[in-house]
DNA sequence: ACCACATCTGCGAAATCCGCAAGTCTCGGA
DNA sequence: TCCGAGACTTGCGGATTTCGCAGATGTGGT
């Protein structure tokens, strides 16, 4: 009933914040374990987490704070869009002529756009749209996205049924 | 310094849990406001939330517990996959012959599959894959997904750059 | 060797969480 | 109309958690 992740801390396990070349902070095993705990329950007390990962309450608190400050993770409530009144969703594949980045930027600025990713393949950009109804969705796709200068074509995939949505990265 | 969302509670605002025909619980304005608070900070104290939405600490506590029990929302840590060691992601569009639902089910069972949605359009299913490297990604797509009986064809969109990822449903 | 820096621990004080009870109000059914 | 169910409020202690700080410990660079 005392499953410690790490019994002793060796050198390479405690570099909780070293920058790798691309600027993203490098995470050690302990921080990973902390994140894992908070992925199960975002409100789990620091002491309980400490017990699980083999750290003091204060140490866990400091690391969590740093992870939040660094933007490595955030602790938030996530919901099923349907239950909060958004009944139409779609993934939109977009092809761009010219600067892809600027189009992506414009999409990011739209509040109905939940998700924007630049891709390799037959689309340059994939964007997820979350709307209240068909009219709203139609408006966003036809009037706002297609109106952006540089958007060559779009293809829409209206969601029929959401089957899975996980937030368990790093928990495998 | 006392910004209450609701000054007085009218009838339709306090049906915090009524079932609509499709079985999903209906949310009132107050629960929406609570979720909104927790989307900004999943660890915000109940008293602070109560102050913001115009409810007592105890009432907020009861509502949050119910929302969690009902599965309407969950409070979790979310991370940027890249910083936790998953360097290859892709969206895969899938075409199916026969029962779409059962294929979706099979995808859901895979731990590398983060997201599964059934769609209308030129794909029957969209699935998001999160992997550690190219080999892993290739393995999942070619050996596991394409091997499913009923999968007619797939098309992959490898992620080049994630531009936006929000969890702010209902916060508009 | 020594310093600078980051991290961890320990420990009080303050704040929060949690369960509980009693009273109010509204809605809807008998 | 009367009554019960459900939701909210207020109030209350006790257990728990959070928070800030001071003092160790450890590591890397000079």
Tab-separated table of C-alpha atoms (C1' of nucleotides) in Angstrom:
chain	number	residue	atom	x	y	z
A	1	UNK	CA	0.000	0.000	0.000
A	2	UNK	CA	2.994	2.187	-0.482
A	3	UNK	CA	3.847	2.119	-4.154
A	4	UNK	CA	6.701	4.544	-4.550
A	5	UNK	CA	7.701	5.272	-8.101
A	6	UNK	CA	11.281	6.076	-7.255
A	7	UNK	CA	13.137	4.705	-4.287
A	8	UNK	CA	16.280	6.754	-4.782
A	9	UNK	CA	16.884	9.751	-6.979
A	10	UNK	CA	19.745	9.448	-9.375
A	11	UNK	CA	21.230	12.367	-11.256
A	12	UNK	CA	19.304	12.169	-14.485
A	13	UNK	CA	15.986	11.878	-12.718
A	14	UNK	CA	16.061	15.218	-10.998
A	15	UNK	CA	16.653	17.631	-13.824
A	16	UNK	CA	13.074	18.710	-13.594
A	17	UNK	CA	13.703	21.777	-15.709
A	18	UNK	CA	16.404	21.721	-18.273
A	19	UNK	CA	15.859	23.206	-21.667
A	20	UNK	CA	16.444	21.064	-24.705
A	21	UNK	CA	17.428	22.741	-27.988
A	22	UNK	CA	13.907	23.340	-29.203
A	23	UNK	CA	13.052	25.254	-26.055
A	24	UNK	CA	10.610	22.770	-24.600
A	25	UNK	CA	11.410	21.884	-20.993
A	26	UNK	CA	12.615	18.372	-20.423
A	27	UNK	CA	10.562	16.328	-17.980
A	28	UNK	CA	11.985	13.760	-15.613
A	29	UNK	CA	10.291	10.627	-14.371
A	30	UNK	CA	8.967	12.264	-11.219
A	31	UNK	CA	7.229	15.105	-13.028
A	32	UNK	CA	5.744	12.578	-15.403
A	33	UNK	CA	4.376	10.676	-12.446
A	34	UNK	CA	2.922	13.842	-10.976
A	35	UNK	CA	1.201	14.671	-14.255
A	36	UNK	CA	-0.140	11.160	-14.364
A	37	UNK	CA	-1.677	11.591	-10.935
A	38	UNK	CA	-3.317	14.836	-11.961
A	39	UNK	CA	-4.640	13.290	-15.148
A	40	UNK	CA	-6.589	10.877	-13.006
A	41	UNK	CA	-7.892	13.616	-10.749
A	42	UNK	CA	-7.002	17.245	-11.236
A	43	UNK	CA	-7.921	18.075	-7.648
A	44	UNK	CA	-5.929	15.386	-5.947
A	45	UNK	CA	-4.178	16.857	-2.889
A	46	UNK	CA	-0.455	17.463	-3.039
A	47	UNK	CA	0.194	15.231	-0.080
A	48	UNK	CA	-1.474	12.270	-1.753
A	49	UNK	CA	0.513	12.879	-4.909
A	50	UNK	CA	3.677	13.132	-2.866
A	51	UNK	CA	2.941	9.808	-1.260
A	52	UNK	CA	2.471	8.235	-4.677
A	53	UNK	CA	5.573	9.640	-6.333
A	54	UNK	CA	7.884	9.675	-3.328
A	55	UNK	CA	8.181	13.383	-2.663
A	56	UNK	CA	7.216	15.742	0.110
A	57	UNK	CA	4.048	17.747	-0.114
A	58	UNK	CA	5.974	20.987	-0.588
A	59	UNK	CA	8.120	19.572	-3.354
A	60	UNK	CA	5.079	18.401	-5.271
A	61	UNK	CA	3.531	21.805	-4.848
A	62	UNK	CA	6.605	23.528	-6.264
A	63	UNK	CA	6.835	21.218	-9.230
A	64	UNK	CA	3.167	21.504	-10.062
A	65	UNK	CA	3.404	25.271	-9.879
A	66	UNK	CA	6.370	25.258	-12.186
A	67	UNK	CA	4.696	22.934	-14.654
A	68	UNK	CA	1.749	25.292	-14.737
A	69	UNK	CA	3.940	28.378	-15.089
A	70	UNK	CA	5.954	26.782	-17.876
A	71	UNK	CA	2.755	25.906	-19.673
A	72	UNK	CA	3.670	22.252	-19.757
A	73	UNK	CA	0.282	21.356	-18.341
A	74	UNK	CA	-2.906	22.990	-17.239
A	75	UNK	CA	-5.539	21.777	-14.841
A	76	UNK	CA	-8.973	22.362	-16.269
A	77	UNK	CA	-12.513	21.072	-16.434
A	78	UNK	CA	-13.314	19.364	-19.702
A	79	UNK	CA	-16.847	18.619	-20.848
A	80	UNK	CA	-18.794	16.873	-23.518
A	81	UNK	CA	-19.689	19.719	-25.918
A	82	UNK	CA	-23.120	18.209	-26.493
A	83	UNK	CA	-24.177	18.536	-22.886
A	84	UNK	CA	-23.165	22.175	-22.747
A	85	UNK	CA	-25.260	23.138	-25.740
A	86	UNK	CA	-23.007	22.791	-28.763
A	87	UNK	CA	-24.834	20.404	-31.026
A	88	UNK	CA	-22.928	20.775	-34.266
A	89	UNK	CA	-19.285	20.027	-34.702
A	90	UNK	CA	-17.144	19.450	-37.732
A	91	UNK	CA	-13.590	18.892	-38.800
A	92	UNK	CA	-12.642	21.057	-41.744
A	93	UNK	CA	-9.781	20.225	-44.071
A	94	UNK	CA	-8.326	23.312	-45.696
A	95	UNK	CA	-6.050	23.872	-48.654
A	96	UNK	CA	-4.102	27.078	-48.828
A	97	UNK	CA	-2.224	28.987	-51.464
A	98	UNK	CA	0.536	31.171	-50.085
A	99	UNK	CA	1.349	31.469	-46.409
A	100	UNK	CA	-0.160	28.610	-44.451
A	101	UNK	CA	0.926	30.031	-41.136
A	102	UNK	CA	-1.056	33.236	-41.485
A	103	UNK	CA	-4.220	31.328	-42.333
A	104	UNK	CA	-3.700	29.122	-39.321
A	105	UNK	CA	-3.277	32.244	-37.252
A	106	UNK	CA	-6.563	33.657	-38.509
A	107	UNK	CA	-8.359	30.409	-37.647
A	108	UNK	CA	-6.865	30.436	-34.190
A	109	UNK	CA	-8.450	33.805	-33.578
A	110	UNK	CA	-11.966	32.435	-34.143
A	111	UNK	CA	-13.712	31.425	-30.948
A	112	UNK	CA	-15.700	28.676	-32.673
A	113	UNK	CA	-12.450	27.007	-33.716
A	114	UNK	CA	-11.411	24.647	-31.001
A	115	UNK	CA	-8.442	23.027	-32.624
A	116	UNK	CA	-6.021	23.993	-35.387
A	117	UNK	CA	-3.190	21.862	-36.727
A	118	UNK	CA	-0.970	22.148	-39.777
A	119	UNK	CA	-0.573	18.828	-41.522
A	120	UNK	CA	1.221	16.936	-44.233
A	121	UNK	CA	-1.027	15.221	-46.744
A	122	UNK	CA	-3.905	16.301	-48.911
A	123	UNK	CA	-4.872	19.074	-46.492
A	124	UNK	CA	-2.641	21.870	-45.295
A	125	UNK	CA	-4.686	22.548	-42.195
A	126	UNK	CA	-7.228	20.680	-40.123
A	127	UNK	CA	-9.530	22.739	-37.932
A	128	UNK	CA	-12.222	21.582	-35.554
A	129	UNK	CA	-15.324	23.739	-35.347
A	130	UNK	CA	-17.723	23.732	-32.405
A	131	UNK	CA	-21.083	25.393	-32.989
A	132	UNK	CA	-24.521	25.672	-31.520
A	133	UNK	CA	-26.541	24.689	-34.589
A	134	UNK	CA	-26.423	24.145	-38.350
A	135	UNK	CA	-26.857	27.798	-39.186
A	136	UNK	CA	-23.963	28.740	-37.000
A	137	UNK	CA	-21.751	26.040	-38.476
A	138	UNK	CA	-22.644	26.992	-42.025
A	139	UNK	CA	-21.891	30.586	-41.260
A	140	UNK	CA	-18.455	29.859	-39.862
A	141	UNK	CA	-17.398	27.616	-42.724
A	142	UNK	CA	-18.816	29.513	-45.652
A	143	UNK	CA	-18.720	33.113	-44.558
A	144	UNK	CA	-15.688	33.219	-42.296
A	145	UNK	CA	-13.244	30.477	-43.260
A	146	UNK	CA	-13.768	30.459	-47.003
A	147	UNK	CA	-13.614	34.223	-46.973
A	148	UNK	CA	-10.035	34.232	-45.749
A	149	UNK	CA	-7.685	35.348	-48.534
A	150	UNK	CA	-5.475	32.425	-49.471
A	151	UNK	CA	-7.958	29.661	-48.711
A	152	UNK	CA	-8.139	27.650	-51.900
A	153	UNK	CA	-10.642	24.992	-50.882
A	154	UNK	CA	-12.231	23.323	-47.876
A	155	UNK	CA	-13.829	20.001	-47.134
A	156	UNK	CA	-16.081	19.455	-44.154
A	157	UNK	CA	-16.667	16.407	-42.005
A	158	UNK	CA	-19.690	16.906	-39.826
A	159	UNK	CA	-19.570	14.931	-36.609
A	160	UNK	CA	-22.196	12.256	-36.266
A	161	UNK	CA	-21.018	10.636	-33.069
A	162	UNK	CA	-18.096	11.217	-30.763
A	163	UNK	CA	-16.771	7.863	-29.650
A	164	UNK	CA	-13.672	8.618	-27.680
A	165	UNK	CA	-11.992	11.580	-26.097
A	166	UNK	CA	-9.114	11.028	-23.732
A	167	UNK	CA	-6.707	13.235	-21.863
A	168	UNK	CA	-4.306	10.533	-20.806
A	169	UNK	CA	-1.159	11.537	-22.637
A	170	UNK	CA	1.852	10.052	-20.960
A	171	UNK	CA	-0.223	7.525	-19.071
A	172	UNK	CA	0.662	4.385	-20.864
B	1	UNK	CA	-16.090	43.791	-6.150
B	2	UNK	CA	-19.122	41.576	-5.974
B	3	UNK	CA	-19.902	40.521	-9.507
B	4	UNK	CA	-22.748	38.078	-9.185
B	5	UNK	CA	-23.804	36.294	-12.313
B	6	UNK	CA	-27.378	35.935	-11.176
B	7	UNK	CA	-29.064	38.370	-8.852
B	8	UNK	CA	-32.260	36.389	-8.473
B	9	UNK	CA	-32.978	32.847	-9.474
B	10	UNK	CA	-35.946	32.306	-11.751
B	11	UNK	CA	-37.550	28.953	-12.323
B	12	UNK	CA	-35.750	27.796	-15.428
B	13	UNK	CA	-32.382	28.555	-13.961
B	14	UNK	CA	-32.547	26.091	-11.126
B	15	UNK	CA	-33.370	22.837	-12.849
B	16	UNK	CA	-29.796	21.743	-12.379
B	17	UNK	CA	-30.578	18.162	-13.268
B	18	UNK	CA	-33.433	17.359	-15.564
B	19	UNK	CA	-33.193	14.691	-18.220
B	20	UNK	CA	-33.966	15.579	-21.782
B	21	UNK	CA	-35.174	12.876	-24.175
B	22	UNK	CA	-31.732	11.826	-25.314
B	23	UNK	CA	-30.668	11.105	-21.764
B	24	UNK	CA	-28.115	13.856	-21.423
B	25	UNK	CA	-28.655	15.962	-18.339
B	26	UNK	CA	-29.783	19.494	-19.016
B	27	UNK	CA	-27.560	22.213	-17.626
B	28	UNK	CA	-28.803	25.499	-16.257
B	29	UNK	CA	-27.011	28.821	-16.340
B	30	UNK	CA	-25.485	28.395	-12.905
B	31	UNK	CA	-23.891	25.041	-13.653
B	32	UNK	CA	-22.562	26.510	-16.871
B	33	UNK	CA	-20.990	29.322	-14.906
B	34	UNK	CA	-19.433	26.851	-12.473
B	35	UNK	CA	-17.947	24.854	-15.339
B	36	UNK	CA	-16.639	28.068	-16.783
B	37	UNK	CA	-14.845	28.859	-13.555
B	38	UNK	CA	-13.283	25.424	-13.469
B	39	UNK	CA	-12.217	25.712	-17.078
B	40	UNK	CA	-10.133	28.695	-16.088
B	41	UNK	CA	-8.655	26.911	-13.091
B	42	UNK	CA	-9.560	23.368	-12.188
B	43	UNK	CA	-8.345	23.858	-8.626
B	44	UNK	CA	-10.233	27.025	-7.833
B	45	UNK	CA	-11.712	26.794	-4.319
B	46	UNK	CA	-15.458	26.256	-3.978
B	47	UNK	CA	-15.890	29.456	-2.001
B	48	UNK	CA	-14.336	31.528	-4.773
B	49	UNK	CA	-16.547	29.837	-7.346
B	50	UNK	CA	-19.574	30.469	-5.178
B	51	UNK	CA	-18.719	34.134	-4.967
B	52	UNK	CA	-18.447	34.321	-8.738
B	53	UNK	CA	-21.659	32.491	-9.606
B	54	UNK	CA	-23.791	33.633	-6.700
B	55	UNK	CA	-24.065	30.434	-4.710
B	56	UNK	CA	-22.933	29.275	-1.303
B	57	UNK	CA	-19.798	27.226	-0.905
B	58	UNK	CA	-21.818	24.136	0.005
B	59	UNK	CA	-24.085	24.470	-2.989
B	60	UNK	CA	-21.151	24.728	-5.349
B	61	UNK	CA	-19.628	21.687	-3.740
B	62	UNK	CA	-22.839	19.694	-4.250
B	63	UNK	CA	-23.175	20.766	-7.866
B	64	UNK	CA	-19.586	20.051	-8.769
B	65	UNK	CA	-19.847	16.615	-7.220
B	66	UNK	CA	-22.983	15.893	-9.183
B	67	UNK	CA	-21.480	17.109	-12.434
B	68	UNK	CA	-18.545	14.808	-11.871
B	69	UNK	CA	-20.735	11.862	-10.909
B	70	UNK	CA	-22.950	12.388	-13.948
B	71	UNK	CA	-19.902	12.482	-16.160
B	72	UNK	CA	-20.841	15.874	-17.516
B	73	UNK	CA	-17.370	17.162	-16.789
B	74	UNK	CA	-14.088	15.960	-15.452
B	75	UNK	CA	-11.274	17.899	-13.866
B	76	UNK	CA	-7.953	16.773	-15.283
B	77	UNK	CA	-4.469	17.865	-16.189
B	78	UNK	CA	-3.946	18.317	-19.905
B	79	UNK	CA	-0.530	18.565	-21.470
B	80	UNK	CA	1.187	19.330	-24.690
B	81	UNK	CA	1.957	15.847	-26.088
B	82	UNK	CA	5.309	17.027	-27.398
B	83	UNK	CA	6.669	17.910	-23.992
B	84	UNK	CA	5.718	14.572	-22.541
B	85	UNK	CA	7.554	12.618	-25.201
B	86	UNK	CA	5.031	11.990	-27.970
B	87	UNK	CA	6.635	13.413	-31.038
B	88	UNK	CA	4.467	12.024	-33.806
B	89	UNK	CA	0.782	12.617	-34.191
B	90	UNK	CA	-1.600	12.165	-37.045
B	91	UNK	CA	-5.221	12.362	-37.966
B	92	UNK	CA	-6.394	9.344	-39.913
B	93	UNK	CA	-9.440	9.371	-42.126
B	94	UNK	CA	-10.987	5.934	-42.503
B	95	UNK	CA	-13.490	4.423	-44.903
B	96	UNK	CA	-15.412	1.380	-43.818
B	97	UNK	CA	-17.475	-1.267	-45.459
B	98	UNK	CA	-20.083	-2.797	-43.226
B	99	UNK	CA	-20.591	-1.825	-39.605
B	100	UNK	CA	-18.942	1.508	-38.884
B	101	UNK	CA	-19.755	1.333	-35.210
B	102	UNK	CA	-17.776	-1.824	-34.601
B	103	UNK	CA	-14.693	-0.386	-36.283
B	104	UNK	CA	-15.008	2.746	-34.183
B	105	UNK	CA	-15.219	0.514	-31.152
B	106	UNK	CA	-12.030	-1.277	-32.094
B	107	UNK	CA	-10.208	2.014	-32.537
B	108	UNK	CA	-11.423	3.199	-29.167
B	109	UNK	CA	-9.753	0.217	-27.577
B	110	UNK	CA	-6.316	1.262	-28.835
B	111	UNK	CA	-4.320	3.284	-26.340
B	112	UNK	CA	-2.526	5.252	-29.047
B	113	UNK	CA	-5.860	6.497	-30.325
B	114	UNK	CA	-6.732	9.664	-28.514
B	115	UNK	CA	-9.834	10.674	-30.374
B	116	UNK	CA	-12.454	8.854	-32.444
B	117	UNK	CA	-15.403	10.439	-34.199
B	118	UNK	CA	-17.854	9.160	-36.771
B	119	UNK	CA	-18.438	11.693	-39.528
B	120	UNK	CA	-20.474	12.550	-42.584
B	121	UNK	CA	-18.447	13.249	-45.706
B	122	UNK	CA	-15.738	11.466	-47.577
B	123	UNK	CA	-14.554	9.680	-44.432
B	124	UNK	CA	-16.646	7.509	-42.171
B	125	UNK	CA	-14.331	7.901	-39.211
B	126	UNK	CA	-11.673	10.332	-38.088
B	127	UNK	CA	-9.171	9.109	-35.533
B	128	UNK	CA	-6.313	10.971	-33.902
B	129	UNK	CA	-3.180	8.984	-33.215
B	130	UNK	CA	-0.546	9.943	-30.642
B	131	UNK	CA	2.780	8.132	-30.894
B	132	UNK	CA	6.345	8.317	-29.697
B	133	UNK	CA	8.098	8.168	-33.061
B	134	UNK	CA	7.649	7.396	-36.740
B	135	UNK	CA	8.056	3.661	-36.342
B	136	UNK	CA	5.379	3.565	-33.734
B	137	UNK	CA	3.026	5.637	-35.852
B	138	UNK	CA	3.623	3.518	-38.915
B	139	UNK	CA	2.977	0.409	-36.920
B	140	UNK	CA	-0.336	1.621	-35.586
B	141	UNK	CA	-1.638	2.779	-38.937
B	142	UNK	CA	-0.449	-0.035	-41.160
B	143	UNK	CA	-0.421	-3.041	-38.888
B	144	UNK	CA	-3.254	-2.324	-36.514
B	145	UNK	CA	-5.795	-0.032	-38.134
B	146	UNK	CA	-5.581	-1.305	-41.705
B	147	UNK	CA	-5.693	-4.825	-40.382
B	148	UNK	CA	-9.156	-4.369	-38.941
B	149	UNK	CA	-11.710	-6.328	-40.963
B	150	UNK	CA	-14.029	-3.866	-42.684
B	151	UNK	CA	-11.517	-1.061	-43.128
B	152	UNK	CA	-11.633	-0.262	-46.816
B	153	UNK	CA	-9.071	2.537	-46.954
B	154	UNK	CA	-7.264	5.105	-44.853
B	155	UNK	CA	-5.670	8.474	-45.405
B	156	UNK	CA	-3.189	9.974	-42.988
B	157	UNK	CA	-2.467	13.571	-42.064
B	158	UNK	CA	0.736	13.802	-40.083
B	159	UNK	CA	0.849	16.764	-37.731
B	160	UNK	CA	3.446	19.370	-38.556
B	161	UNK	CA	2.504	21.989	-36.021
B	162	UNK	CA	-0.242	22.263	-33.437
B	163	UNK	CA	-1.508	25.818	-33.450
B	164	UNK	CA	-4.431	25.815	-31.092
B	165	UNK	CA	-5.955	23.577	-28.497
B	166	UNK	CA	-8.635	24.926	-26.209
B	167	UNK	CA	-10.845	23.527	-23.517
B	168	UNK	CA	-13.181	26.449	-23.278
B	169	UNK	CA	-16.457	24.942	-24.379
B	170	UNK	CA	-19.334	26.972	-23.071
B	171	UNK	CA	-17.123	29.950	-22.389
B	172	UNK	CA	-18.214	32.309	-25.073
C	1	DA	C1'	37.613	24.378	-2.726
C	2	DC	C1'	34.091	27.511	-2.953
C	3	DC	C1'	30.160	29.879	-4.555
C	4	DA	C1'	25.706	30.184	-6.949
C	5	DC	C1'	21.635	28.034	-7.953
C	6	DA	C1'	18.014	24.794	-7.734
C	7	DT	C1'	15.568	21.483	-5.174
C	8	DC	C1'	13.803	19.164	-1.150
C	9	DT	C1'	12.247	18.958	3.639
C	10	DG	C1'	10.020	20.444	7.911
C	11	DC	C1'	6.957	23.179	10.206
C	12	DG	C1'	3.595	26.449	11.905
C	13	DA	C1'	-0.466	29.494	10.407
C	14	DA	C1'	-4.159	30.251	7.531
C	15	DA	C1'	-7.462	28.641	4.399
C	16	DT	C1'	-10.102	25.077	2.536
C	17	DC	C1'	-12.620	20.916	2.407
C	18	DC	C1'	-16.220	18.001	4.092
C	19	DG	C1'	-20.063	16.138	6.453
C	20	DC	C1'	-24.033	17.299	8.901
C	21	DA	C1'	-28.279	19.445	10.675
C	22	DA	C1'	-32.061	22.682	10.568
C	23	DG	C1'	-34.813	25.925	8.148
C	24	DT	C1'	-36.689	28.125	3.607
C	25	DC	C1'	-38.572	28.040	-0.901
C	26	DT	C1'	-40.591	26.164	-5.210
C	27	DC	C1'	-42.559	22.902	-7.939
C	28	DG	C1'	-45.657	19.311	-8.977
C	29	DG	C1'	-48.482	15.321	-7.770
C	30	DA	C1'	-52.197	13.208	-4.877
D	1	DT	C1'	-55.324	22.408	-1.049
D	2	DC	C1'	-51.970	19.825	1.191
D	3	DC	C1'	-47.849	17.332	1.171
D	4	DG	C1'	-43.374	15.476	-0.324
D	5	DA	C1'	-39.259	15.911	-3.033
D	6	DG	C1'	-35.514	18.553	-4.440
D	7	DA	C1'	-32.442	22.437	-4.154
D	8	DC	C1'	-30.368	26.043	-1.655
D	9	DT	C1'	-28.688	28.513	2.559
D	10	DT	C1'	-26.689	29.129	6.866
D	11	DG	C1'	-23.954	27.633	10.397
D	12	DC	C1'	-20.902	24.696	12.561
D	13	DG	C1'	-16.797	22.064	14.006
D	14	DG	C1'	-12.956	18.920	12.809
D	15	DA	C1'	-9.946	17.034	9.569
D	16	DT	C1'	-7.335	18.116	5.792
D	17	DT	C1'	-5.003	20.945	2.701
D	18	DT	C1'	-2.703	24.883	1.218
D	19	DC	C1'	0.880	28.237	1.663
D	20	DG	C1'	5.015	30.770	2.848
D	21	DC	C1'	9.406	30.517	4.764
D	22	DA	C1'	13.693	28.954	6.823
D	23	DG	C1'	17.076	25.659	6.845
D	24	DA	C1'	19.354	21.439	4.778
D	25	DT	C1'	21.202	19.079	0.741
D	26	DG	C1'	23.163	18.523	-3.767
D	27	DT	C1'	24.971	19.755	-8.141
D	28	DG	C1'	27.568	22.287	-11.546
D	29	DG	C1'	30.775	25.840	-12.760
D	30	DT	C1'	34.893	28.634	-11.829
